Short mmCIF file of C-alpha atoms and ligand atoms in Angstrom, two decimals:
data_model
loop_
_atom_site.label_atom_id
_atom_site.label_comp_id
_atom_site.label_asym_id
_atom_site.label_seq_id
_atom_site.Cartn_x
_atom_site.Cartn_y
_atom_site.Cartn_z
CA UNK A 1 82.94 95.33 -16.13
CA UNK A 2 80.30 92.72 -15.71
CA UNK A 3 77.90 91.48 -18.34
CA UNK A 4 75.30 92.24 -16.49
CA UNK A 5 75.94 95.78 -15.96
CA UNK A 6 76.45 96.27 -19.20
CA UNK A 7 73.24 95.10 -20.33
CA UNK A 8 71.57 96.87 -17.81
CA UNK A 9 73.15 100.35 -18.53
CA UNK A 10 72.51 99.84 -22.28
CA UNK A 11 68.39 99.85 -21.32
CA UNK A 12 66.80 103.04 -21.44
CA UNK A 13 66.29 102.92 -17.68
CA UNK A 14 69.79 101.58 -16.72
CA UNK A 15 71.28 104.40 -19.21
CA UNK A 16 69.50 107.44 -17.30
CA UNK A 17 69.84 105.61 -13.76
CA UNK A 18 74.10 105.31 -14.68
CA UNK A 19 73.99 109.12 -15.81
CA UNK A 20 72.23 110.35 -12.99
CA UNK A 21 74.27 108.92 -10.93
CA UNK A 22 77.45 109.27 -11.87
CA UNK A 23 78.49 105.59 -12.88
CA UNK A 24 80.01 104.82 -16.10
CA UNK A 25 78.12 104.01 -19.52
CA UNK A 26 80.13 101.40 -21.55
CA UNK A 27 78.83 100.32 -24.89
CA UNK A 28 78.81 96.88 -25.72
CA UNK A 29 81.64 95.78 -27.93
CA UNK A 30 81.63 94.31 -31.64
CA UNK A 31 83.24 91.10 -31.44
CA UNK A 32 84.86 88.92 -33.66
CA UNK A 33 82.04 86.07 -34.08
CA UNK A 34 82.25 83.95 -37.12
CA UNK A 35 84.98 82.88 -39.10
CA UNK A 36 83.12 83.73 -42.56
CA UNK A 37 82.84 88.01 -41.05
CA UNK A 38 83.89 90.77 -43.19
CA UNK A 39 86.51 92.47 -41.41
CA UNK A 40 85.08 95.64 -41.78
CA UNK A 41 82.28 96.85 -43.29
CA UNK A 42 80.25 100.43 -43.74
CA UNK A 43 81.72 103.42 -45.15
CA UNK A 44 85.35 103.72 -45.19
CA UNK A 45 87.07 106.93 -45.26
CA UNK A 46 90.44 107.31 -46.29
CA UNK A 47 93.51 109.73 -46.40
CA UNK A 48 96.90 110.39 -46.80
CA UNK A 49 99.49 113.18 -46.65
CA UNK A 50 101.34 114.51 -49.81
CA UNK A 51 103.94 111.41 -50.82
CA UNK A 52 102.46 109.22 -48.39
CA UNK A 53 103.83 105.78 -49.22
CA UNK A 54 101.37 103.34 -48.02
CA UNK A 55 98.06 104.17 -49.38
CA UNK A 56 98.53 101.79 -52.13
CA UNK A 57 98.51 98.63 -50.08
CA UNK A 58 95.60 100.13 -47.79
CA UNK A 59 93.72 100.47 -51.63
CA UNK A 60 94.72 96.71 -52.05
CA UNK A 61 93.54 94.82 -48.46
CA UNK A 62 90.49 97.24 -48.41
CA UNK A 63 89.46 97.01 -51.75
CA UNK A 64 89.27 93.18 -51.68
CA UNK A 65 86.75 94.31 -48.14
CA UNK A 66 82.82 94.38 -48.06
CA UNK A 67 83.60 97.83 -47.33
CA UNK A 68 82.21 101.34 -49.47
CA UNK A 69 85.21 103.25 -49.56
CA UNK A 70 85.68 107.09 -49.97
CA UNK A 71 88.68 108.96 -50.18
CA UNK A 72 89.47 112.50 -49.09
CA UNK A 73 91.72 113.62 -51.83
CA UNK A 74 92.75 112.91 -55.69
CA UNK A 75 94.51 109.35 -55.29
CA UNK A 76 94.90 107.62 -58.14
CA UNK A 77 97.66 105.21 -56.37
CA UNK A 78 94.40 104.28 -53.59
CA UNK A 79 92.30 103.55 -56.94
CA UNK A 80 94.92 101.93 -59.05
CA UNK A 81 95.90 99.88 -56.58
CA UNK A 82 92.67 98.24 -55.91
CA UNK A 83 92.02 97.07 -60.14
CA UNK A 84 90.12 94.04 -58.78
CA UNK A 85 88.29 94.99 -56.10
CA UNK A 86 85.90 98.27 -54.96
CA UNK A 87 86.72 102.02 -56.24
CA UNK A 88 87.10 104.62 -53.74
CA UNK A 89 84.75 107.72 -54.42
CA UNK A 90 86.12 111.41 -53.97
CA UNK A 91 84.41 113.16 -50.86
CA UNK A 92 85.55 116.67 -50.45
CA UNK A 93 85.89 117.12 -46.70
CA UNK A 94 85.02 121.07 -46.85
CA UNK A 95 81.30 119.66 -47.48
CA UNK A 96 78.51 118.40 -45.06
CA UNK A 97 79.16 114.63 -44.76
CA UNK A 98 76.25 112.77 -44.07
CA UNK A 99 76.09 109.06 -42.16
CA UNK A 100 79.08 107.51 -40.47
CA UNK A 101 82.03 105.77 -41.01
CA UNK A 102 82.99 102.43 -39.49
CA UNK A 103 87.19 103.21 -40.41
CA UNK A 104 88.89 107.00 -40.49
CA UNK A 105 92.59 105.78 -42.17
CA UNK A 106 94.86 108.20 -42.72
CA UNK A 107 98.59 107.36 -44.44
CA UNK A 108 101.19 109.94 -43.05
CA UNK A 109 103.84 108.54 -44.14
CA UNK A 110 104.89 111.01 -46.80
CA UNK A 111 104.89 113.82 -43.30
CA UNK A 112 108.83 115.44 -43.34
CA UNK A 113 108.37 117.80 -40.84
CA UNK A 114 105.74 118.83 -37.94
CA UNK A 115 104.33 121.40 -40.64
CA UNK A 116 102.73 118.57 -42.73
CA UNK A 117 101.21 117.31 -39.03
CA UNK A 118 98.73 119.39 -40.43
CA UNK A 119 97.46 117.15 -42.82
CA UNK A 120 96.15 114.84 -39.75
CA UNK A 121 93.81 117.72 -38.40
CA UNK A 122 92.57 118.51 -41.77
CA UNK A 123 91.40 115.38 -42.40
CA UNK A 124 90.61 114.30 -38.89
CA UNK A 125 88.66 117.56 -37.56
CA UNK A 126 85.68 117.65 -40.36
CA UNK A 127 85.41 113.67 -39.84
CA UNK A 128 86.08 112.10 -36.03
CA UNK A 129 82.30 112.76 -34.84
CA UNK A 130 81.21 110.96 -37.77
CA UNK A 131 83.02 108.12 -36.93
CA UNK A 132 80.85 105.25 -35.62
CA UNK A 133 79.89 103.30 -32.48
CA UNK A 134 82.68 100.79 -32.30
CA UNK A 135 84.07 102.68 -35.39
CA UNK A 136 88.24 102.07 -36.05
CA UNK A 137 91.06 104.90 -36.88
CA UNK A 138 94.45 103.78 -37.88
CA UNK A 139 97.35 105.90 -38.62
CA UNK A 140 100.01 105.00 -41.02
CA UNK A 141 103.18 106.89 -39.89
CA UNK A 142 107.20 105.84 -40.81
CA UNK A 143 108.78 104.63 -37.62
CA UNK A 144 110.79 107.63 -36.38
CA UNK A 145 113.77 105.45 -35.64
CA UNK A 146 114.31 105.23 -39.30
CA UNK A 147 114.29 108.96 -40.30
CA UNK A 148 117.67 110.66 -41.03
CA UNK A 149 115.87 114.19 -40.17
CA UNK A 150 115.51 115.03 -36.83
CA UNK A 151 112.18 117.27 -38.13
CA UNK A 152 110.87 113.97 -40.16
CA UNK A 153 111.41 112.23 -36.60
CA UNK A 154 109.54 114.46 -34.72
CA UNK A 155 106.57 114.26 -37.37
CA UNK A 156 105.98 110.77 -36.72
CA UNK A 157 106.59 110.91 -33.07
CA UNK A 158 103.79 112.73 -32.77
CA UNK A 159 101.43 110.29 -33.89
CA UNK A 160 101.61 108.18 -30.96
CA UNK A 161 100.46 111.10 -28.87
CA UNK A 162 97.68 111.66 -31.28
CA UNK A 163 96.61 108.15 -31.31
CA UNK A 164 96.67 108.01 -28.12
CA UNK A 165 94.41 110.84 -27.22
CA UNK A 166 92.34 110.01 -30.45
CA UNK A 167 91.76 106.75 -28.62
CA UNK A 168 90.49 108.65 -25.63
CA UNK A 169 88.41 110.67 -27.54
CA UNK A 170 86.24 107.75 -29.40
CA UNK A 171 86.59 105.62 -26.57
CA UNK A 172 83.53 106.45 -24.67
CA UNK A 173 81.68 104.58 -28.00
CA UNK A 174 83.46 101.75 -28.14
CA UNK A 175 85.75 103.08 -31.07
CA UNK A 176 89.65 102.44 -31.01
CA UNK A 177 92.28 104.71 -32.57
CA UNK A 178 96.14 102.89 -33.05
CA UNK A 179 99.49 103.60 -35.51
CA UNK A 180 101.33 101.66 -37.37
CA UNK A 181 105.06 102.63 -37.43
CA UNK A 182 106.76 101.50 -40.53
CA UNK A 183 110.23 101.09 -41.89
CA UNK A 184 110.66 102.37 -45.55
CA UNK A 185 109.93 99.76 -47.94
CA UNK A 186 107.82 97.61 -45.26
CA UNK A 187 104.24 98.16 -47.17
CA UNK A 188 104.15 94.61 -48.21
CA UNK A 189 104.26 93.70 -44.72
CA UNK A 190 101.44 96.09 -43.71
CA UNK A 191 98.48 93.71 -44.69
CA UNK A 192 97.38 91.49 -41.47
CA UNK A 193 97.79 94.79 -39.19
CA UNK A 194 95.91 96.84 -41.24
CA UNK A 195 92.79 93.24 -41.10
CA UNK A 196 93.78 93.14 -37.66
CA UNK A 197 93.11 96.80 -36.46
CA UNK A 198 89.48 97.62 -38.63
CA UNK A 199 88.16 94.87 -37.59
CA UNK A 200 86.19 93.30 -34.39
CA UNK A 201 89.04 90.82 -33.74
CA UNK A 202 90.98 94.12 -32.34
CA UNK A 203 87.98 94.88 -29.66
CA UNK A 204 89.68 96.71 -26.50
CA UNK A 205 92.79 97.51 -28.31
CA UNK A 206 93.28 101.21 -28.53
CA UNK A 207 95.98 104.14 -28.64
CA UNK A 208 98.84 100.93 -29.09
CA UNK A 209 101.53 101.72 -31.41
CA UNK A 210 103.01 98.70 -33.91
CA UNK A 211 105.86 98.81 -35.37
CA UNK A 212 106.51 97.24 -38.83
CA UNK A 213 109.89 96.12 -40.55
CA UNK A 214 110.98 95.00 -43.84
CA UNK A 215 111.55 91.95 -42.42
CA UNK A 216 111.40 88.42 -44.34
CA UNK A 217 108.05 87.51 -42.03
CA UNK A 218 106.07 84.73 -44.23
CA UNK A 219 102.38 85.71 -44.54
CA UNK A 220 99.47 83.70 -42.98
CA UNK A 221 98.23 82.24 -46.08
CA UNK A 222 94.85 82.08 -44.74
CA UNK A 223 93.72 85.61 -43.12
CA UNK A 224 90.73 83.97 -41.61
CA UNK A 225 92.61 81.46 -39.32
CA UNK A 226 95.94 82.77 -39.98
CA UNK A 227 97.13 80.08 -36.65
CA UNK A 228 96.29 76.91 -38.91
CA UNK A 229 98.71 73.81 -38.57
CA UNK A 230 100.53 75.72 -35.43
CA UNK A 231 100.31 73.97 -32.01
CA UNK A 232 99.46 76.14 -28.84
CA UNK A 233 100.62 76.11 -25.22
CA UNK A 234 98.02 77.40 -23.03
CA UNK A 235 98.44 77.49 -19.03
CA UNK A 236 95.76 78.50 -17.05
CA UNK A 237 93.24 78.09 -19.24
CA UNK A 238 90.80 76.16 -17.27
CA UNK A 239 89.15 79.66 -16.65
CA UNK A 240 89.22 83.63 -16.88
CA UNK A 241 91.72 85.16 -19.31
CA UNK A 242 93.63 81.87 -19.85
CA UNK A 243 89.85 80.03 -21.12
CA UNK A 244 89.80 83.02 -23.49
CA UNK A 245 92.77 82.67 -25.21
CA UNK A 246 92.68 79.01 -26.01
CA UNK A 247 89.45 79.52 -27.23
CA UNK A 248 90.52 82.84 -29.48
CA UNK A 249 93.73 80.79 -30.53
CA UNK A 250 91.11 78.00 -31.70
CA UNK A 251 88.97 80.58 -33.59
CA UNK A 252 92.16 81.48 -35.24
CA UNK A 253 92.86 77.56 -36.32
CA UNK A 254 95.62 76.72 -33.78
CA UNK A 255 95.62 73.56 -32.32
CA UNK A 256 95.39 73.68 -28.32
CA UNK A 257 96.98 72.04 -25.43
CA UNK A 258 95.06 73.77 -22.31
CA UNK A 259 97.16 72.80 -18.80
CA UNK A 260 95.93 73.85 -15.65
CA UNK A 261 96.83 72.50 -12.12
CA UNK A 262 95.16 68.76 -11.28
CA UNK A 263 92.19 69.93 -9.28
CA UNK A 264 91.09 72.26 -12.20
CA UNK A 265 91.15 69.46 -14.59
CA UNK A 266 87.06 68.84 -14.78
CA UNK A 267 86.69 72.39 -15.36
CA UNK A 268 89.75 72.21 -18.20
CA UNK A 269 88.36 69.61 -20.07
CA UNK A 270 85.19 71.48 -20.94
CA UNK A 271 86.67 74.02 -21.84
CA UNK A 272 89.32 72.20 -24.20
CA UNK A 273 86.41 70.14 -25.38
CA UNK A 274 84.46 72.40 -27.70
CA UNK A 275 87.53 73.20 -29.13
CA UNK A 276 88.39 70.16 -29.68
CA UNK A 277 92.16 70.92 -27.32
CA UNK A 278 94.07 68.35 -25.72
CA UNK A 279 93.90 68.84 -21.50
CA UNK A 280 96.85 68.63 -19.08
CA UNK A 281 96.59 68.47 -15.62
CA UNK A 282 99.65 69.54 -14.06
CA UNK A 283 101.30 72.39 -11.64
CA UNK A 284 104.05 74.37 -13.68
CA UNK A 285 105.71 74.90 -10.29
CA UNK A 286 106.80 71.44 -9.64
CA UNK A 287 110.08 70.68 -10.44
CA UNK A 288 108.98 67.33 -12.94
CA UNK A 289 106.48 70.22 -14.83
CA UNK A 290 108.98 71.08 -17.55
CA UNK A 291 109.76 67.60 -18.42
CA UNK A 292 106.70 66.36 -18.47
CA UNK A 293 105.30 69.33 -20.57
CA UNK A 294 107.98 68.53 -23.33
CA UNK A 295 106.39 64.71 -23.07
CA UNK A 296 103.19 65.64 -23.52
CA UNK A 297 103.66 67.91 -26.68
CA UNK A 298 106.12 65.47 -28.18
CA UNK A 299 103.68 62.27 -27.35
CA UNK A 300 100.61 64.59 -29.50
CA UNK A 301 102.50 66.55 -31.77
CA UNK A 302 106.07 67.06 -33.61
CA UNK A 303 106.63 70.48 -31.93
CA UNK A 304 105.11 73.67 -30.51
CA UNK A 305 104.71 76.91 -32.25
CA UNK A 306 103.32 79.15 -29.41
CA UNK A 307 103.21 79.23 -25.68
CA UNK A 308 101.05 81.27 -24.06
CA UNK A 309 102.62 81.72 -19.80
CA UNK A 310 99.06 82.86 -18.80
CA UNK A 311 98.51 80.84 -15.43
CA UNK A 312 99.66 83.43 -12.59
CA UNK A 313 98.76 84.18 -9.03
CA UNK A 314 98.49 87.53 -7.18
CA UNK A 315 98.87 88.23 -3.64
CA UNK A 316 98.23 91.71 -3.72
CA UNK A 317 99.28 93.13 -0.03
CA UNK A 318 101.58 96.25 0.20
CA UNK A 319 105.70 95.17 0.10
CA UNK A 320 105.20 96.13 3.79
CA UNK A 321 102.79 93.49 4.82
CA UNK A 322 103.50 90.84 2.50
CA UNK A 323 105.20 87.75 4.00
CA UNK A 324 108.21 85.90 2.69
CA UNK A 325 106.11 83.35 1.49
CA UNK A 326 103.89 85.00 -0.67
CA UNK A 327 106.82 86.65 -2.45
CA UNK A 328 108.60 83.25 -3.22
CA UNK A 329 104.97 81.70 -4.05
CA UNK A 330 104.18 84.54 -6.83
CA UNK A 331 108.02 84.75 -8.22
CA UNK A 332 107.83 81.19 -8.40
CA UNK A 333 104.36 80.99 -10.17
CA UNK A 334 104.80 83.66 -12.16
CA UNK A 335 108.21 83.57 -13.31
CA UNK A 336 110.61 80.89 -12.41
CA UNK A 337 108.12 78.52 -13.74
CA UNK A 338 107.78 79.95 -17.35
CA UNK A 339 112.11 79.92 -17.81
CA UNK A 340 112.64 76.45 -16.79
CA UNK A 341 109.27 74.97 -19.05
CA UNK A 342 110.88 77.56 -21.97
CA UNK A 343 114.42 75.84 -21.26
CA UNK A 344 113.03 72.75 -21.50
CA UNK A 345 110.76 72.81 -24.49
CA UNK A 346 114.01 74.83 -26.53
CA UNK A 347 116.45 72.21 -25.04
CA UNK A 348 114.17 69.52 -27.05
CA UNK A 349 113.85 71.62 -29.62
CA UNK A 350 110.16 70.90 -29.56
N1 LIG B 1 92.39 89.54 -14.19
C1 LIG B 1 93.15 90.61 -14.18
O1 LIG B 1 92.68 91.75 -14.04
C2 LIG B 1 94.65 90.49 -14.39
C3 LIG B 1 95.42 91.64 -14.43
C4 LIG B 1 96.81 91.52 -14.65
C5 LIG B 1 97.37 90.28 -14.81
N2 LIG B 1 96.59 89.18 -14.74
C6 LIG B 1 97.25 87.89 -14.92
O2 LIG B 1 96.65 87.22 -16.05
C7 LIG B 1 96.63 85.80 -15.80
C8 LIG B 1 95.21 85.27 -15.89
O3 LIG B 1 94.36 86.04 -15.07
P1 LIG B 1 92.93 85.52 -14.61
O4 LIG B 1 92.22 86.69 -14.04
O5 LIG B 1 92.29 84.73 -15.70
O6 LIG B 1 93.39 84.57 -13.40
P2 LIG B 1 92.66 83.32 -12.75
O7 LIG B 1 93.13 83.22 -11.34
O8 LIG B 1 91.18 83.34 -12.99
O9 LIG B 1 93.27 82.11 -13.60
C9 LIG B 1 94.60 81.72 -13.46
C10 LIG B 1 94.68 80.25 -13.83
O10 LIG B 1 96.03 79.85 -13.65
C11 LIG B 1 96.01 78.60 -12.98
N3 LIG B 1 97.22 78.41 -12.20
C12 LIG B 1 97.64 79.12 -11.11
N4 LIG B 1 98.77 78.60 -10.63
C13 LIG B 1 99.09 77.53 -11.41
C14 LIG B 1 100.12 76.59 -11.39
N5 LIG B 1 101.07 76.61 -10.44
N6 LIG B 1 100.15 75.65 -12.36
C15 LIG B 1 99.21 75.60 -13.32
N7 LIG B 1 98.18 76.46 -13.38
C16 LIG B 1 98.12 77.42 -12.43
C17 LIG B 1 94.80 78.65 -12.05
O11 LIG B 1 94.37 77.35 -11.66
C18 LIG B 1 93.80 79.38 -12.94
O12 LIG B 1 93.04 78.49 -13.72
C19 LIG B 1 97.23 85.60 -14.42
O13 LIG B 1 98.61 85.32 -14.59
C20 LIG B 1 97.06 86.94 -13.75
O14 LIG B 1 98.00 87.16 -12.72
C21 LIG B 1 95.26 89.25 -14.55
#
């Protein structure tokens, strides 16, 4: 959708012109702007299910938020958990609730069978059309691949059907809806998806399902450029979606190496300038790419933490009509490319 539709169809005259005739109405999205933005703010309602494990740590992360928070039921574990930061207050969901809420999160986790699914309308029905323009709901569910009982299983496979349709539903204002799966005893690990998913940074993503294990992951000791001290691999990036993600992996405090092939360079380097990247001109497809990649990164840096394979081509014709060469051209681009630059890069250990 272009920018300039959507500021058009957000006038008063471009909204009834688009309804009148048909086209759609997209709302602009929040973005993630400035380093020093609340993740969320507004009124924050939250829920959980009977036993519901994880409420404690979404007490903790939103408590230390700029956010008001309200909770649906009696939870002392939401209130104790949060000693430092902001209280939740009680709202009773059988009562008129006035304004709207920027986050609906509910904890299922406690759900052991489809009957306590039940939970999720009563706390959802009274509150989704109070949820705001660009507004966020996240479900908490236990991944179902961890539950002994086939009925808990079920439960929590439902959620990703909710979410999804949830998504669909608050969609049309910009709102997302996604779950979090997790493995028993994973709440400490729950923090940067919960910061991830209320807030702008998650724009566009919506009815996605995450899964989260116990495992030993290190936090990102800063939350506001959790990417700090890693280096970046970027091809592509001299434009479109590959621009875009060097500059969000800058926002987030990586360092970036954009690469994009030699007669893109110009256009590379002002885009790796404000962000203060290092620019490589070079085409991934020819057979020195690999091994001069590895050069590059080791002549700049002691290693390389991420690489992103964005550059790609398309030659969209039906398998029909398309000619040898295009096929070879977009395996080649696309994928042969990425293994032997990975080989190389692992081979060095870089
Ligand atoms: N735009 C979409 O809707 C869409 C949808 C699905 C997938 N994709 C994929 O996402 C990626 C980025 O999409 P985009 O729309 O920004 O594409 P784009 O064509 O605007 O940008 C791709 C970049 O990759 C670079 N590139 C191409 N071949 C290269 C090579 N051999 N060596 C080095 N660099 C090379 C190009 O110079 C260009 O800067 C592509 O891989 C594309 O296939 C895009």
């Amino acid at each position: 959708m272009s920018d300039r539709y959507l500021k058009f169809v957000n006038t008063a005259f471009g909204k009834t012109a688009a309804q009148s005739l048909g086209l759609p109405a997209p709302v602009p999205l929040k973005r993630w702007k400035r380093a020093d933005q609340p993740f969320i703010e507004g009124d924050v309602l939250i829920g959980a299910a009977n036993s519901s494990k994880a409420v404690s740590t979404v007490g903790k992360v939103l408590g230390a938020s700029a956010a008001k928070l309200f909770h649906a039921s009696a939870m002392d574990t939401l209130n104790d958990s949060s000693k430092s930061g902001n209280k939740a207050e009680a709202l009773p969901l059988n009562t008129d609730i006035d304004g709207k809420f920027s986050a609906l999160v509910f904890d299922a986790t406690g759900m052991k069978d489809t009957t306590d699914l039940k939970a999720v309308y009563d706390f959802f029905h009274p509150t989704i059309r109070k949820l705001a323009g660009n507004g966020r709901v996240l479900v908490i569910g236990q991944d179902p691949s961890t539950c002994r009982q086939p009925a808990k299983a079920a439960a929590h496979q439902a959620l990703e059907g909710f979410v999804r349709s949830v998504g669909k539903e608050v969609g049309k204002k910009g709102a997302t809806a996604n779950l979090l799966w997790m493995a028993p005893g994973a709440e400490q690990q729950l923090e940067s998806s919960i910061r991830f998913f209320l807030s702008p940074r998650s724009a566009y993503v919506s009815g996605q399902v995450t899964r989260i294990s116990k495992g030993a992951t290190a936090h990102a000791s800063n939350p506001v450029a959790p990417l700090a001290g890693k280096i970046a691999l970027v091809t592509g990036a001299s434009r479109g979606i590959g621009a875009s993600i060097a500059e969000t992996l800058s926002r987030d405090g990586a360092t970036v190496i954009g690469l994009d092939i030699p007669p893109a360079l110009e256009d590379l380097q002002k885009v790796m300038a404000p962000i203060k990247g290092k620019a490589m001109a070079c085409d991934i497809t020819d057979e020195k790419a690999p091994k001069q990649i590895a050069d590059f990164v080791k002549e700049h840096f002691e290693g390389i933490d991420l690489v992103i394979h964005n550059a790609g081509i398309t030659r969209d014709k039906t398998l029909g009509n398309m000619p040898e060469h295009f096929w070879d051209m977009t395996i080649a681009v696309n994928l042969t490319a990425e293994e032997l630059i990975d080989e190389e890069l692992m081979h060095q250990e870089l």
